Coordinates of C-alpha atoms (C1' of nucleotides) in Angstrom, one line a residue:
Chain D
X16 CA -17.0 20.2 -43.5
X17 CA -19.3 19.7 -40.0
X18 CA -22.3 21.1 -39.4
X19 CA -23.4 22.1 -35.9
X20 CA -27.0 23.5 -34.7
X21 CA -28.7 23.7 -31.3
X22 CA -29.7 20.5 -30.0
X23 CA -33.7 20.1 -29.8
X24 CA -36.1 20.0 -26.7
X25 CA -36.0 16.0 -27.1
X26 CA -32.2 15.7 -26.1
X27 CA -33.0 17.4 -22.9
X28 CA -36.2 15.1 -22.0
X29 CA -33.9 12.7 -19.9
X30 CA -33.3 11.7 -16.6
X31 CA -30.4 14.1 -15.2
X32 CA -27.7 11.6 -15.3
X33 CA -28.2 10.4 -18.6
X34 CA -28.5 13.9 -19.6
X35 CA -25.0 14.8 -17.7
X36 CA -23.0 12.3 -19.5
X37 CA -25.2 13.2 -23.1
X38 CA -23.6 16.8 -22.6
X39 CA -20.1 15.9 -22.2
X40 CA -18.8 17.5 -25.4
X41 CA -20.5 19.7 -26.9
X42 CA -20.5 22.7 -27.2
X43 CA -21.9 25.6 -24.9
X44 CA -22.1 28.8 -26.7
X45 CA -23.1 32.2 -25.4
X46 CA -23.5 35.4 -27.6
X47 CA -22.8 38.6 -25.9
X48 CA -25.2 41.9 -27.2
X49 CA -22.3 42.8 -28.7
X50 CA -22.5 39.7 -31.3
X51 CA -19.5 38.6 -29.8
X52 CA -19.6 35.0 -29.5
X53 CA -17.6 33.0 -26.4
X54 CA -17.7 29.0 -26.3
X55 CA -16.4 26.0 -24.9
X56 CA -16.5 22.3 -24.8
X57 CA -18.6 20.4 -21.5
X58 CA -15.7 18.5 -19.9
X59 CA -17.9 18.6 -16.3
X60 CA -21.5 18.0 -15.4
X61 CA -23.4 16.9 -11.7
X62 CA -26.3 15.7 -12.3
X63 CA -29.2 16.2 -9.1
X64 CA -32.0 14.0 -9.0
X65 CA -35.0 16.1 -7.6
X66 CA -37.1 16.1 -4.7
X67 CA -35.8 12.3 -3.5
X68 CA -31.7 14.1 -3.3
X69 CA -31.1 15.9 -0.5
X70 CA -28.5 17.6 -2.5
X71 CA -30.5 18.8 -4.6
X72 CA -32.3 22.5 -4.2
X73 CA -35.7 20.5 -4.8
X74 CA -34.5 18.1 -2.5
X75 CA -38.3 16.9 -0.4
X76 CA -40.0 18.7 -3.6
X77 CA -38.6 22.8 -2.2
X78 CA -40.2 24.8 -4.6
X79 CA -39.1 28.3 -4.3
X80 CA -38.6 31.7 -6.5
X81 CA -35.5 30.8 -6.8
X82 CA -35.3 27.2 -7.7
X83 CA -38.5 27.9 -9.5
X84 CA -36.6 27.2 -13.1
X85 CA -35.8 23.6 -11.9
X86 CA -39.6 23.1 -12.6
X87 CA -39.4 24.2 -15.9
X88 CA -39.5 22.5 -19.2
X89 CA -36.2 20.0 -19.9
X90 CA -33.5 22.5 -21.8
X91 CA -34.5 25.6 -20.0
X92 CA -31.8 26.8 -18.0
X93 CA -31.5 27.5 -14.2
X94 CA -29.0 30.1 -12.9
X95 CA -28.6 31.1 -9.3
X96 CA -26.3 33.1 -7.5
X97 CA -24.6 31.8 -3.9
X98 CA -22.0 32.5 -1.3
X99 CA -22.8 36.2 -1.8
X100 CA -20.6 36.7 -5.2
X101 CA -21.2 33.5 -7.6
X102 CA -23.5 32.4 -10.2
X103 CA -23.8 28.9 -11.3
X104 CA -25.7 27.6 -14.6
X105 CA -27.7 24.6 -14.8
X106 CA -29.6 23.0 -17.7
X107 CA -33.0 21.7 -16.2
X108 CA -33.6 18.1 -17.3
X109 CA -36.2 15.5 -16.9
X110 CA -40.0 16.9 -17.9
X111 CA -41.9 19.6 -16.8
X112 CA -43.0 19.7 -12.8
X113 CA -39.8 17.5 -12.0
X114 CA -37.0 19.5 -10.7
X115 CA -33.8 17.9 -11.9
X116 CA -31.1 19.8 -13.3
X117 CA -27.6 19.4 -14.6
X118 CA -25.2 21.6 -13.2
X119 CA -22.3 22.6 -15.5
X120 CA -18.8 22.6 -13.5
X121 CA -16.0 23.0 -16.1
X122 CA -15.8 23.6 -20.1
X123 CA -12.7 23.8 -22.2
X124 CA -12.4 27.1 -23.8
X125 CA -12.4 26.9 -27.5
X126 CA -14.3 30.7 -28.5
X127 CA -13.5 34.2 -27.2
X128 CA -10.9 33.0 -25.3
X129 CA -9.2 36.9 -24.7
X130 CA -12.9 38.3 -23.5
X131 CA -13.3 35.2 -21.3
X132 CA -9.9 36.6 -19.8
X133 CA -11.1 39.7 -19.2
X134 CA -14.1 38.7 -17.6
X135 CA -12.4 36.5 -15.3
X136 CA -9.0 38.8 -14.5
X137 CA -11.6 41.5 -13.6
X138 CA -10.8 43.1 -10.4
X139 CA -8.6 40.6 -9.8
X140 CA -5.0 41.6 -11.0
X141 CA -3.2 39.5 -9.0
X142 CA -5.0 36.4 -10.8
X143 CA -2.3 34.5 -13.4
X144 CA -5.2 33.0 -15.8
X145 CA -3.4 29.7 -17.9
X146 CA -6.1 28.7 -20.2
X147 CA -7.2 25.9 -17.4
X148 CA -7.9 28.7 -15.2
X149 CA -10.7 30.3 -17.6
X150 CA -13.6 28.2 -17.2
X151 CA -12.5 25.2 -14.5
X152 CA -15.5 25.7 -12.5
X153 CA -19.0 26.3 -12.2
X154 CA -18.8 30.0 -10.7
X155 CA -15.4 30.4 -13.4
X156 CA -16.9 30.0 -16.5
X157 CA -20.1 32.1 -15.6
X158 CA -17.8 35.0 -15.2
X159 CA -15.8 34.0 -18.3
X160 CA -19.0 33.7 -20.7
X161 CA -20.8 36.6 -18.5
X162 CA -23.7 34.2 -17.4
X163 CA -26.5 35.9 -14.4
X164 CA -29.4 36.0 -13.8
X165 CA -30.6 37.6 -16.9
X166 CA -30.4 34.0 -18.2
X167 CA -32.3 32.7 -15.2
X168 CA -35.5 30.7 -17.1
X169 CA -34.6 31.0 -20.5
X170 CA -35.4 28.4 -23.3
X171 CA -31.9 27.0 -24.1
X172 CA -33.4 25.7 -27.3
X173 CA -34.6 28.9 -28.5
X174 CA -32.5 32.0 -27.1
X175 CA -30.0 33.4 -29.2
X176 CA -28.3 34.1 -26.1
X177 CA -26.9 30.8 -24.5
X178 CA -27.5 27.3 -25.9
X179 CA -26.0 24.4 -27.0
X180 CA -24.7 23.0 -29.6
X181 CA -24.9 19.4 -31.1
X182 CA -20.9 18.6 -31.4
X183 CA -19.3 14.9 -30.9
X184 CA -20.9 13.8 -27.8
X185 CA -17.4 12.0 -25.3
X186 CA -17.1 8.6 -26.1
X187 CA -18.1 6.5 -23.1
X188 CA -14.8 4.9 -22.3
X189 CA -13.4 8.2 -21.8
X190 CA -16.1 9.1 -18.9
X191 CA -15.6 8.9 -15.8
X192 CA -18.1 9.1 -12.4
X193 CA -17.4 10.5 -8.8
X194 CA -19.0 11.8 -6.1
X195 CA -20.1 15.6 -6.3
X196 CA -18.4 18.4 -5.1
X197 CA -19.5 20.6 -2.2
X198 CA -22.4 18.6 -1.0
X199 CA -20.8 17.3 2.2
X200 CA -24.0 18.3 3.8
X201 CA -26.2 15.8 2.1
X202 CA -25.6 12.5 4.5
X203 CA -25.5 9.5 1.9
X204 CA -26.1 11.8 -1.5
X205 CA -22.9 13.1 -1.4
X206 CA -21.2 9.9 -1.9
X207 CA -22.9 9.0 -5.0
X208 CA -21.1 9.0 -8.3
X209 CA -23.3 12.0 -10.0
X210 CA -20.5 13.8 -11.4
X211 CA -19.1 13.0 -14.5
X212 CA -16.1 14.4 -16.1
X213 CA -13.5 13.5 -19.3
X214 CA -10.7 11.6 -18.1
X215 CA -7.5 13.2 -17.9
X216 CA -8.8 16.4 -19.2
X217 CA -7.0 19.3 -17.4
X218 CA -10.0 22.0 -17.5
X219 CA -12.1 20.2 -15.2
X220 CA -12.6 21.8 -11.3
X221 CA -10.5 19.4 -10.5
X222 CA -9.1 15.9 -11.0
Chain Z
dA14 C1' -37.4 41.2 11.9
dT15 C1' -33.2 38.6 12.4
dG16 C1' -29.9 34.1 12.4
dA17 C1' -27.4 30.7 9.2
dC18 C1' -25.9 29.1 5.4
dG19 C1' -23.9 28.2 0.9
dA20 C1' -24.4 22.9 -5.9
dT21 C1' -17.7 28.4 -4.3
dT22 C1' -13.2 31.0 -5.0
dT23 C1' -9.2 32.3 -4.6
dA24 C1' -5.2 34.3 -1.0
dC25 C1' -2.4 32.9 2.4
dT26 C1' 0.3 30.0 6.4
Chain U
dG2 C1' -3.3 22.7 4.1
dT3 C1' -7.0 26.8 6.3
dA4 C1' -10.0 31.1 6.3
dA5 C1' -11.9 34.8 4.3
dA6 C1' -14.9 37.5 0.9
dT7 C1' -20.1 38.8 0.9
dC8 C1' -25.0 39.0 0.5
dG9 C1' -29.4 37.0 -1.4
dT10 C1' -32.3 33.5 0.1
dC11 C1' -35.3 31.1 3.3
dA12 C1' -36.5 29.4 7.4
dT13 C1' -38.4 30.7 12.0
dA14 C1' -40.9 33.6 14.8

DNA sequence: ATGACGATTTACT
DNA sequence: GTAAATCGTCATA
């Protein structure tokens, strides 16, 4: 019987591309106030490299109330609001005061699918939700797992509401790299292969 | 005080 | 394929 445990601080303390690859295959777990457990396997992650990365919120050393969590120690959560309606969840990488992070773009739902479906379908009665529609995007998975501002800046190595378990990592030969999504404004940085995903996995945000 | 803009998703032609 | 939805955040004044 395989045992799992919450990933420790040292797991997160590395540069963002390394952490992004290492996160693939791990289990992201959300425990609601009711005790209900929701979880999925991480299948797609993007790396944001910090001050030199034009696509990053911390580009040029920018530090505002919104992105303050990027400057925390590795293993903290950076949750931000965008497009007037969506939340996105990042895992902070690096070390304190280095504003680098990994955006979790998709997970393969494993636990609590019925509740995920309810979360996703709220106010969207016309939407037919296949399993592959539940968590196949950064804002979709936040909806499904009920991740919002209340979880910004929490410590993923210590918080009982949101953490990542030490499941088997993805085999390196199963990992593909591609340009990041939605960062066309970032010039040269838009083309760099900083999006990592599991090959031929149907739960990624796009092939 | 104001205006432009999103690390997106969904609906529609 | 295109466009709407929708508003917090930030830079500028």
